[in-house]
PDB file of C-alpha atoms in Angstrom:
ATOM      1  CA  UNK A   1       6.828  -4.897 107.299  1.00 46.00           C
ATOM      2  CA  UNK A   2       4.014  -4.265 109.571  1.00 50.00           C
ATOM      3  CA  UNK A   3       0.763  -6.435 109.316  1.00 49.00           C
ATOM      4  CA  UNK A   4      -1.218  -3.430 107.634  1.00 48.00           C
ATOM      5  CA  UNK A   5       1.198  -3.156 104.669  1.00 46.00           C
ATOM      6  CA  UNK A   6       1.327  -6.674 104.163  1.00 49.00           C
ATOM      7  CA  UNK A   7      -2.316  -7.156 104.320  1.00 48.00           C
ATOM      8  CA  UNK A   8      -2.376  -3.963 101.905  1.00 44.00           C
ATOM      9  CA  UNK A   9      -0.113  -5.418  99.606  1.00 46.00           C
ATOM     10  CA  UNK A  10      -1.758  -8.585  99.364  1.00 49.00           C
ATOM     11  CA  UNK A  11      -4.946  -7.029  98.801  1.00 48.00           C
ATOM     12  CA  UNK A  12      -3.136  -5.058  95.791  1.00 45.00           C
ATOM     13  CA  UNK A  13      -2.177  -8.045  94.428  1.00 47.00           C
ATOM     14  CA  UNK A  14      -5.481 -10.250  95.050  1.00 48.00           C
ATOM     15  CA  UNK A  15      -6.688  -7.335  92.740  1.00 45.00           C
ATOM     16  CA  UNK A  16      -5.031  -7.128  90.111  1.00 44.00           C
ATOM     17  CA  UNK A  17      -4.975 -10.754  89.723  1.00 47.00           C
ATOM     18  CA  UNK A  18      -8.655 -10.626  89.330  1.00 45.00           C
ATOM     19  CA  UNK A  19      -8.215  -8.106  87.457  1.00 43.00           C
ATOM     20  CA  UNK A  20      -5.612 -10.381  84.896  1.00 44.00           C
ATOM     21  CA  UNK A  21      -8.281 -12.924  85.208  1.00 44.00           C
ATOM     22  CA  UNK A  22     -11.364 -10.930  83.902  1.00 42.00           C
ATOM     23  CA  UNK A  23      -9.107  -9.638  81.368  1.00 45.00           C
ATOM     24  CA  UNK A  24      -8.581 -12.919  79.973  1.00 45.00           C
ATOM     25  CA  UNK A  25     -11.627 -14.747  80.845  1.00 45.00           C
ATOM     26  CA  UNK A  26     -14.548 -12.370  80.750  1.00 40.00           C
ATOM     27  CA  UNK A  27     -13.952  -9.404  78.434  1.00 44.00           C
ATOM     28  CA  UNK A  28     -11.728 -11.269  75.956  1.00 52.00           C
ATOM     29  CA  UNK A  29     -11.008  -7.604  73.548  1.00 56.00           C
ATOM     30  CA  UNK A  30      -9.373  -9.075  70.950  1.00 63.00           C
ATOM     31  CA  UNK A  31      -6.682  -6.704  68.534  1.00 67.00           C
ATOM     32  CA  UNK A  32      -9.210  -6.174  66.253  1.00 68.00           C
ATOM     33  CA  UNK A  33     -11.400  -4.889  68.138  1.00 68.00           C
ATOM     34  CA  UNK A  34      -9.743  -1.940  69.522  1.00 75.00           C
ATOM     35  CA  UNK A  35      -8.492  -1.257  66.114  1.00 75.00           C
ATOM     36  CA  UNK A  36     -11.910  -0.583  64.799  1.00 78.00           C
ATOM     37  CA  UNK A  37     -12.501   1.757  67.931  1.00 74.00           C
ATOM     38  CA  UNK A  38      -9.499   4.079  67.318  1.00 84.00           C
ATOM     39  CA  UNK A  39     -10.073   4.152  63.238  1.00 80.00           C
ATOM     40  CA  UNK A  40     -13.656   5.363  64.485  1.00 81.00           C
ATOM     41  CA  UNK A  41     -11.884   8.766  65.896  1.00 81.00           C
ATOM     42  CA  UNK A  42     -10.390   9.560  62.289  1.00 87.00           C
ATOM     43  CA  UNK A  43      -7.246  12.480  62.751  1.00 89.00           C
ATOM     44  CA  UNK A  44      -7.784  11.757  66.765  1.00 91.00           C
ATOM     45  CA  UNK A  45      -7.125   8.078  66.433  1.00 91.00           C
ATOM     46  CA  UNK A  46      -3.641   8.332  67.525  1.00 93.00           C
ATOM     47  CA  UNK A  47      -4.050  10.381  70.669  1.00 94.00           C
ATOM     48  CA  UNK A  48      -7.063   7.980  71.326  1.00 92.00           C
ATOM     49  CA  UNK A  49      -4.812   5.150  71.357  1.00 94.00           C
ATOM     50  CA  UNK A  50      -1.631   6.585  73.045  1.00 95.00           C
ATOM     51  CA  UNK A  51      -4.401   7.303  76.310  1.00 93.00           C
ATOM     52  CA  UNK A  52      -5.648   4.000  75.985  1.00 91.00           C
ATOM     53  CA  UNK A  53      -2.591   2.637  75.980  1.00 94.00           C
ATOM     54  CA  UNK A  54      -1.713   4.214  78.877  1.00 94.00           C
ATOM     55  CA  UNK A  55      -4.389   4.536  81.273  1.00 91.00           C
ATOM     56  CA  UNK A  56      -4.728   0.180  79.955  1.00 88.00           C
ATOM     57  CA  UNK A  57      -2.015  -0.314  82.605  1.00 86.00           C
ATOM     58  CA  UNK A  58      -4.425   0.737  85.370  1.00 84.00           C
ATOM     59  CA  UNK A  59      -6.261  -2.563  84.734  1.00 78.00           C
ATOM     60  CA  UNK A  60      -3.650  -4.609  83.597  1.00 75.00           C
ATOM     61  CA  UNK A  61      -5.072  -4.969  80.297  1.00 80.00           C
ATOM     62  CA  UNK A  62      -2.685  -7.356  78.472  1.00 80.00           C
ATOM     63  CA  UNK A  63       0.009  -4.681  76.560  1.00 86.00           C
ATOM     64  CA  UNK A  64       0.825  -7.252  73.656  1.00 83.00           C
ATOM     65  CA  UNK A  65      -2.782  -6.774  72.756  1.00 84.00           C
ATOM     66  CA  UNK A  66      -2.382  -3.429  72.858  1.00 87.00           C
ATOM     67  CA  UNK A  67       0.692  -3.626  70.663  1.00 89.00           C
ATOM     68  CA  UNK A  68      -0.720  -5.786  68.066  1.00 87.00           C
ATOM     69  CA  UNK A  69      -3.730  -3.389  67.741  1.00 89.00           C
ATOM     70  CA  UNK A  70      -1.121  -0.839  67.015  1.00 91.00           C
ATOM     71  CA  UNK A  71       0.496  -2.467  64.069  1.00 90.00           C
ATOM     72  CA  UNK A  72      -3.503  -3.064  62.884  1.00 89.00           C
ATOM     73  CA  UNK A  73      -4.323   0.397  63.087  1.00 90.00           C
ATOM     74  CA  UNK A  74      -1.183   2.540  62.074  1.00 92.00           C
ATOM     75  CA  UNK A  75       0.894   0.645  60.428  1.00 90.00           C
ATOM     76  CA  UNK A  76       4.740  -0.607  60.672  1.00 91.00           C
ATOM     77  CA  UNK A  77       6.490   2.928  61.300  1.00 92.00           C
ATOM     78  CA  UNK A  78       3.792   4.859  63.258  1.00 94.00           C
ATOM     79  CA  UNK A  79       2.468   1.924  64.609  1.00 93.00           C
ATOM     80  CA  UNK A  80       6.305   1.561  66.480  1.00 95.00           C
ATOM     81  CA  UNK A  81       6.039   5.003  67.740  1.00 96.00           C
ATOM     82  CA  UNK A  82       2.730   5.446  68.852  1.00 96.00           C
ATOM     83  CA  UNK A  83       3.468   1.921  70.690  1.00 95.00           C
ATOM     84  CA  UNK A  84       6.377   3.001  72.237  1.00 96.00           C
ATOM     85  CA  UNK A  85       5.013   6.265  73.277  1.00 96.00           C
ATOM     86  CA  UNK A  86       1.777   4.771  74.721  1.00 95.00           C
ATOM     87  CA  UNK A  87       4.002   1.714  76.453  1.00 95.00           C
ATOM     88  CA  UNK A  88       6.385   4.330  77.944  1.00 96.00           C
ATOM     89  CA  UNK A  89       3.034   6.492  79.491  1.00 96.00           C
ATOM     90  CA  UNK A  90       1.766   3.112  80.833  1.00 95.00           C
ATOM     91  CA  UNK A  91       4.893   2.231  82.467  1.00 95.00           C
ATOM     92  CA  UNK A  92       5.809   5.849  83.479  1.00 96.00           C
ATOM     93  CA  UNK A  93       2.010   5.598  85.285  1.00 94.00           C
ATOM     94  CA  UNK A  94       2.455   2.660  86.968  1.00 92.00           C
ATOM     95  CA  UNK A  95       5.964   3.364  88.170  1.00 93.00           C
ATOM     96  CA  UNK A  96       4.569   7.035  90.216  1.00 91.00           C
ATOM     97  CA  UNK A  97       1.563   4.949  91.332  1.00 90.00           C
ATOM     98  CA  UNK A  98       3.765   2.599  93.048  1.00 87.00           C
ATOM     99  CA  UNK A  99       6.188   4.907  94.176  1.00 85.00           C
ATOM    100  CA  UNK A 100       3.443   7.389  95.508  1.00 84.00           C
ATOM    101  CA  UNK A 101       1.125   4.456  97.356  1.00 80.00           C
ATOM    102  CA  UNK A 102       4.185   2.290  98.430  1.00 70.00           C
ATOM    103  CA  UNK A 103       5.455   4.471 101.314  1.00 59.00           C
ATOM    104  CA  UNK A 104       7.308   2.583 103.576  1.00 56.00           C
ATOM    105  CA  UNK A 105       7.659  -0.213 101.522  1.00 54.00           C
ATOM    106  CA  UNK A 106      10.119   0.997  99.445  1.00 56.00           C
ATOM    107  CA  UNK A 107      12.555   1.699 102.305  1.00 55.00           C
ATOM    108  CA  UNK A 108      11.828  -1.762 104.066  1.00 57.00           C
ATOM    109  CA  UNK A 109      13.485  -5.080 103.876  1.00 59.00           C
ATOM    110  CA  UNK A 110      11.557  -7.336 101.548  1.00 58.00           C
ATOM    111  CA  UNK A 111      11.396 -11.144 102.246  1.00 61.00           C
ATOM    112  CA  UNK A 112      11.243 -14.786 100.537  1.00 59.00           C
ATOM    113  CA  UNK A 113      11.369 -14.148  96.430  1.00 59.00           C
ATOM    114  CA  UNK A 114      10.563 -10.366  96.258  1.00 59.00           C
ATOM    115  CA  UNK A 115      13.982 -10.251  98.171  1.00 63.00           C
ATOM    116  CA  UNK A 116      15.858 -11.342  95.063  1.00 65.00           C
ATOM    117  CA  UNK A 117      13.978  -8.652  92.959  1.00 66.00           C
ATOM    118  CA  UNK A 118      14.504  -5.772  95.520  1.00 66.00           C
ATOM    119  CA  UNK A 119      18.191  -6.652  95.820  1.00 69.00           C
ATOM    120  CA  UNK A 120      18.958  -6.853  92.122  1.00 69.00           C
ATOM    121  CA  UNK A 121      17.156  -3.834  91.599  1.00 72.00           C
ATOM    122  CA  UNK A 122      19.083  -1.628  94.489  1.00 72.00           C
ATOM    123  CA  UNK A 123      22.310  -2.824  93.441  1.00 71.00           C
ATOM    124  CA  UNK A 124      21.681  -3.162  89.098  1.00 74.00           C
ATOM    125  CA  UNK A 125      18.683  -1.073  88.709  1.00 79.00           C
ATOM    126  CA  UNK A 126      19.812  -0.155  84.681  1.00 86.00           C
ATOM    127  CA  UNK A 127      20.552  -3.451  83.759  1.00 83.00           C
ATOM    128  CA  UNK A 128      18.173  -5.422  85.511  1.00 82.00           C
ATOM    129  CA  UNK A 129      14.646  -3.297  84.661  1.00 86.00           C
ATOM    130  CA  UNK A 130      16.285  -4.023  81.445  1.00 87.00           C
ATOM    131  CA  UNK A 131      16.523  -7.515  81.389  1.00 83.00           C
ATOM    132  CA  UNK A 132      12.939  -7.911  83.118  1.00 82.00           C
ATOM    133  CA  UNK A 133      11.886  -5.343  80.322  1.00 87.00           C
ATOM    134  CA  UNK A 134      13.176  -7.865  77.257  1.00 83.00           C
ATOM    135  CA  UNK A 135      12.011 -11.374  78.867  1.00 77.00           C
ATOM    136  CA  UNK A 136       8.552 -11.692  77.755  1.00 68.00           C
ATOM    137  CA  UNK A 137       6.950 -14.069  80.566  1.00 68.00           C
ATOM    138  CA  UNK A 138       6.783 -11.330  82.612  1.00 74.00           C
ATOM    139  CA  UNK A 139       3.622  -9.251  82.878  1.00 81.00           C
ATOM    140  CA  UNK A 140       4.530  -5.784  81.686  1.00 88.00           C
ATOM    141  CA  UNK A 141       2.584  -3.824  84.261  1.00 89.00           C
ATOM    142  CA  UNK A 142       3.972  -5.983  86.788  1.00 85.00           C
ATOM    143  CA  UNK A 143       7.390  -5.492  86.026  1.00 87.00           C
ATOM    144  CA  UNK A 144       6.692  -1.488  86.033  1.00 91.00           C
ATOM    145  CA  UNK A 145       4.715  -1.601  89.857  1.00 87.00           C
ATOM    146  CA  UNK A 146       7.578  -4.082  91.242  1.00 83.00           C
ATOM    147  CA  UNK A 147      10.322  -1.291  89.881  1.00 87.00           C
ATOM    148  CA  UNK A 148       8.292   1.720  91.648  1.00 86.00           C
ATOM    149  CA  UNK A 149       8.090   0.328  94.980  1.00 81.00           C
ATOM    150  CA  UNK A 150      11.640  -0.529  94.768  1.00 81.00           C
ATOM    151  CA  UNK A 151      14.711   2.186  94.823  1.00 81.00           C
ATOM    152  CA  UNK A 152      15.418   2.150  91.323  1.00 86.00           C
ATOM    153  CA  UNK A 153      16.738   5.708  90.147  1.00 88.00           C
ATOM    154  CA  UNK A 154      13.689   6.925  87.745  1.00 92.00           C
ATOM    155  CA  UNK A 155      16.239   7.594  84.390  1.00 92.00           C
ATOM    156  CA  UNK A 156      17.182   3.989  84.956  1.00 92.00           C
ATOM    157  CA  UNK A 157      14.019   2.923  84.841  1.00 93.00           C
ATOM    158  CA  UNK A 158      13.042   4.757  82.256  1.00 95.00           C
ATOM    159  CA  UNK A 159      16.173   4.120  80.360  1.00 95.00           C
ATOM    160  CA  UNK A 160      16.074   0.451  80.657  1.00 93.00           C
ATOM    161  CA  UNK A 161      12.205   0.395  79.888  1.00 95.00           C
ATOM    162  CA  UNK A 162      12.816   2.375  76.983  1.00 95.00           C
ATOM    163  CA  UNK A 163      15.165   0.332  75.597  1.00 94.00           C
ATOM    164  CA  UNK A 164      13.598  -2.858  76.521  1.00 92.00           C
ATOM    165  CA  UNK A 165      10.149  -2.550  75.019  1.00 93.00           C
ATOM    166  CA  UNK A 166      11.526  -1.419  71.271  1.00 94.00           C
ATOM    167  CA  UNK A 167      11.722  -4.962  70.077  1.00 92.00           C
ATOM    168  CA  UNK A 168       8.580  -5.744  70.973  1.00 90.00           C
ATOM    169  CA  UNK A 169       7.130  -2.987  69.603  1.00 93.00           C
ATOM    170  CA  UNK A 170       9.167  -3.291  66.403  1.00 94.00           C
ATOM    171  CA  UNK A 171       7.825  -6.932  66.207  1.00 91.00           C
ATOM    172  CA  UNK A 172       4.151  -6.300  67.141  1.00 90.00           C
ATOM    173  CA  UNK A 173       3.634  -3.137  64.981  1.00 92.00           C
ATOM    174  CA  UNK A 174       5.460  -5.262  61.994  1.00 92.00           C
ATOM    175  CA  UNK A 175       2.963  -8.325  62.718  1.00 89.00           C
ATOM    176  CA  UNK A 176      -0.017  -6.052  62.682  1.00 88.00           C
ATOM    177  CA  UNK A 177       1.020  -4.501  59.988  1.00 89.00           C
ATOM    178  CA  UNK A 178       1.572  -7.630  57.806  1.00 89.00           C
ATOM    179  CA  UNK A 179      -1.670  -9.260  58.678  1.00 85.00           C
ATOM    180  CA  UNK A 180      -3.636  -5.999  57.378  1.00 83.00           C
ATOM    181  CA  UNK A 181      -1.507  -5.807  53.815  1.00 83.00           C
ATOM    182  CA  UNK A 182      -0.896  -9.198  53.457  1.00 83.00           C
ATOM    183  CA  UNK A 183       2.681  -8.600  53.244  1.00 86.00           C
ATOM    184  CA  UNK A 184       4.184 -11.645  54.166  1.00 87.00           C
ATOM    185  CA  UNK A 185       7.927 -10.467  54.031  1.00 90.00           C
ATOM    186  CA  UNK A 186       6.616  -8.044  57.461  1.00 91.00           C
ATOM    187  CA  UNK A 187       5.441 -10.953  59.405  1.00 89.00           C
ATOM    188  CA  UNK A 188       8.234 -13.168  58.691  1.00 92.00           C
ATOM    189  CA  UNK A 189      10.471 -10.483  60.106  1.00 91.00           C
ATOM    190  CA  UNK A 190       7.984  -9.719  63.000  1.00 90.00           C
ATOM    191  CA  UNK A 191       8.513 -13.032  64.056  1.00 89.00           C
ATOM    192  CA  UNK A 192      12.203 -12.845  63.167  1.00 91.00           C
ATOM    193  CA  UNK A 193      12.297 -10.174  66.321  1.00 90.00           C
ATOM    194  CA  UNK A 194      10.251 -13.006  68.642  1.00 86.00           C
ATOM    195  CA  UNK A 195      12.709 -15.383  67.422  1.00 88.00           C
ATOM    196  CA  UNK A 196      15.435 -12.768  68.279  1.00 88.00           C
ATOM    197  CA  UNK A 197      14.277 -12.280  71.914  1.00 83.00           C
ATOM    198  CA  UNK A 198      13.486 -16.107  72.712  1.00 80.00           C
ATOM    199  CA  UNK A 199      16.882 -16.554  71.840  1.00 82.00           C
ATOM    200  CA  UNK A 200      18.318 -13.399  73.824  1.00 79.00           C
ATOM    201  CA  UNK A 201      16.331 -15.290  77.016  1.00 73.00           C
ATOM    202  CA  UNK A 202      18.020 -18.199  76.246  1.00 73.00           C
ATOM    203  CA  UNK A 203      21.281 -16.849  76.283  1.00 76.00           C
ATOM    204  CA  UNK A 204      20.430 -15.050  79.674  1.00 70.00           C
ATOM    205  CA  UNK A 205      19.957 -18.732  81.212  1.00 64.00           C
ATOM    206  CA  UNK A 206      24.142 -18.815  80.981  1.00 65.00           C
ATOM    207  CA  UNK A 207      24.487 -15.059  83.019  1.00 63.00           C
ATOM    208  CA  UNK A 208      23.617 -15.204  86.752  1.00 59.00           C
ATOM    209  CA  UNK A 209      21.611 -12.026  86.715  1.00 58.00           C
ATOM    210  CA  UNK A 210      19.248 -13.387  83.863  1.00 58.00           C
ATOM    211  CA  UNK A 211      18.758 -16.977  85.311  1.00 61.00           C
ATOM    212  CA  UNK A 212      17.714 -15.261  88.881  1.00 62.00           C
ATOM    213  CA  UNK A 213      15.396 -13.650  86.845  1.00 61.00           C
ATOM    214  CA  UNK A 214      13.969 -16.460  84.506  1.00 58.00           C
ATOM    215  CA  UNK A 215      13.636 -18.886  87.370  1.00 60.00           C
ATOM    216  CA  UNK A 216      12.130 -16.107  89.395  1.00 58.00           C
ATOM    217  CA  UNK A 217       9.134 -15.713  86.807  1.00 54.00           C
ATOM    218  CA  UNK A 218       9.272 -19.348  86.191  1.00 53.00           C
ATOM    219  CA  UNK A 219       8.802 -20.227  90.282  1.00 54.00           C
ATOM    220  CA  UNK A 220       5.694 -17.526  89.981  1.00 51.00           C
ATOM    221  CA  UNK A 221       4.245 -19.219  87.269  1.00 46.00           C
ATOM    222  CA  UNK A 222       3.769 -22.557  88.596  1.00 52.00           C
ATOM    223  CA  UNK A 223       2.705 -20.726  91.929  1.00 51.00           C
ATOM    224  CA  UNK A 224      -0.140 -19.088  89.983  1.00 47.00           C
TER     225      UNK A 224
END
């Protein structure tokens, strides 16, 4: 990788690590929030928020908050589709942007932990998007840029992703949901779900392919 890229990569991600930052520091949109913005837009409000949702992972506006606002504003059952549709354009974005800006990159040898990602990726592409899709430390726009400047087959990408995100969705739109009623039989299975997937990580710590992965986001944390 010539000095240009990697200067142009690091840039990229000096970016959108301010852009994380501001995110959580600065504008601090809660749920709420964007659930009284959509309701505002009456028979529109789903379109609204599928467009949000999507263009959101431009900025790397946090998706859970996203998610949650979905379960405010729609409800369990549409609040899972309209979630899922709105998580699939985000990822679906991200994935071309990379893909389309990446160039060279995506042919070229990666080095120190990317390596391990880029590897993985070339030689599981299904099963690992899949697994990076279900283990919640991971940033979900990240996880969609670091799969398009790989050479991950797009229907594995967007089968894994797919597949990945539903629980989280399911959870989210069911926590939403509960808050707004009051029914407490939705949020104890919303959390049921995070239960669910904490476990499912745990589990992964015993399979090779899910403790590269784990200690991979766990290495980047304490690096950030």
């Amino acid at each position: 990788m010539t000095y240009k890229k990697t200067l142009l990569l690091a840039g990229a991600a000096a970016a959108a690590g301010i852009l994380i930052w501001l995110n959580v520091q600065v504008f601090q949109i809660r749920p709420g929030d964007i659930e009284q913005v959509i309701d505002s837009y009456g028979w529109l409000a789903p379109v609204i928020y599928i467009v949000l949702y999507t263009l959101r992972s431009l900025v790397f506006f946090p998706a859970s908050v996203f998610s949650l606002a979905g379960g405010l504003a729609f409800g369990p059952v549409e609040g899972v589709i309209y979630i899922m549709i709105g998580a699939m354009g985000g990822s679906i974005l991200s994935f071309y942007i990379a893909r389309l800006l990446g160039g060279k990159v995506i042919g070229s040898k990666w080095k120190g932990k990317a390596a391990v990602f880029q590897t993985q990726l070339n030689e599981n592409g299904f099963l690992y998007a899949l697994i990076m899709r279900l283990i919640p430390v991971l940033n979900f726009d990240l996880v969609s840029y670091i799969c398009g400047l790989s050479t991950i087959r797009f229907r594995a990408y967007a089968a894994a992703t797919l597949i990945g995100i539903f629980p989280g969705a399911l959870g989210y739109s069911l926590l939403g949901s509960g808050l707004v009623s009051g029914d407490f039989t939705q949020i104890i299975v919303a959390f049921s779900v995070f239960l669910a997937i904490a476990a499912f990580v745990y589990l992964l710590k015993r399979v090779r392919v899910g403790r590269d992965i784990i200690n991979k986001a766990s290495a980047d944390e304490d690096d950030n």
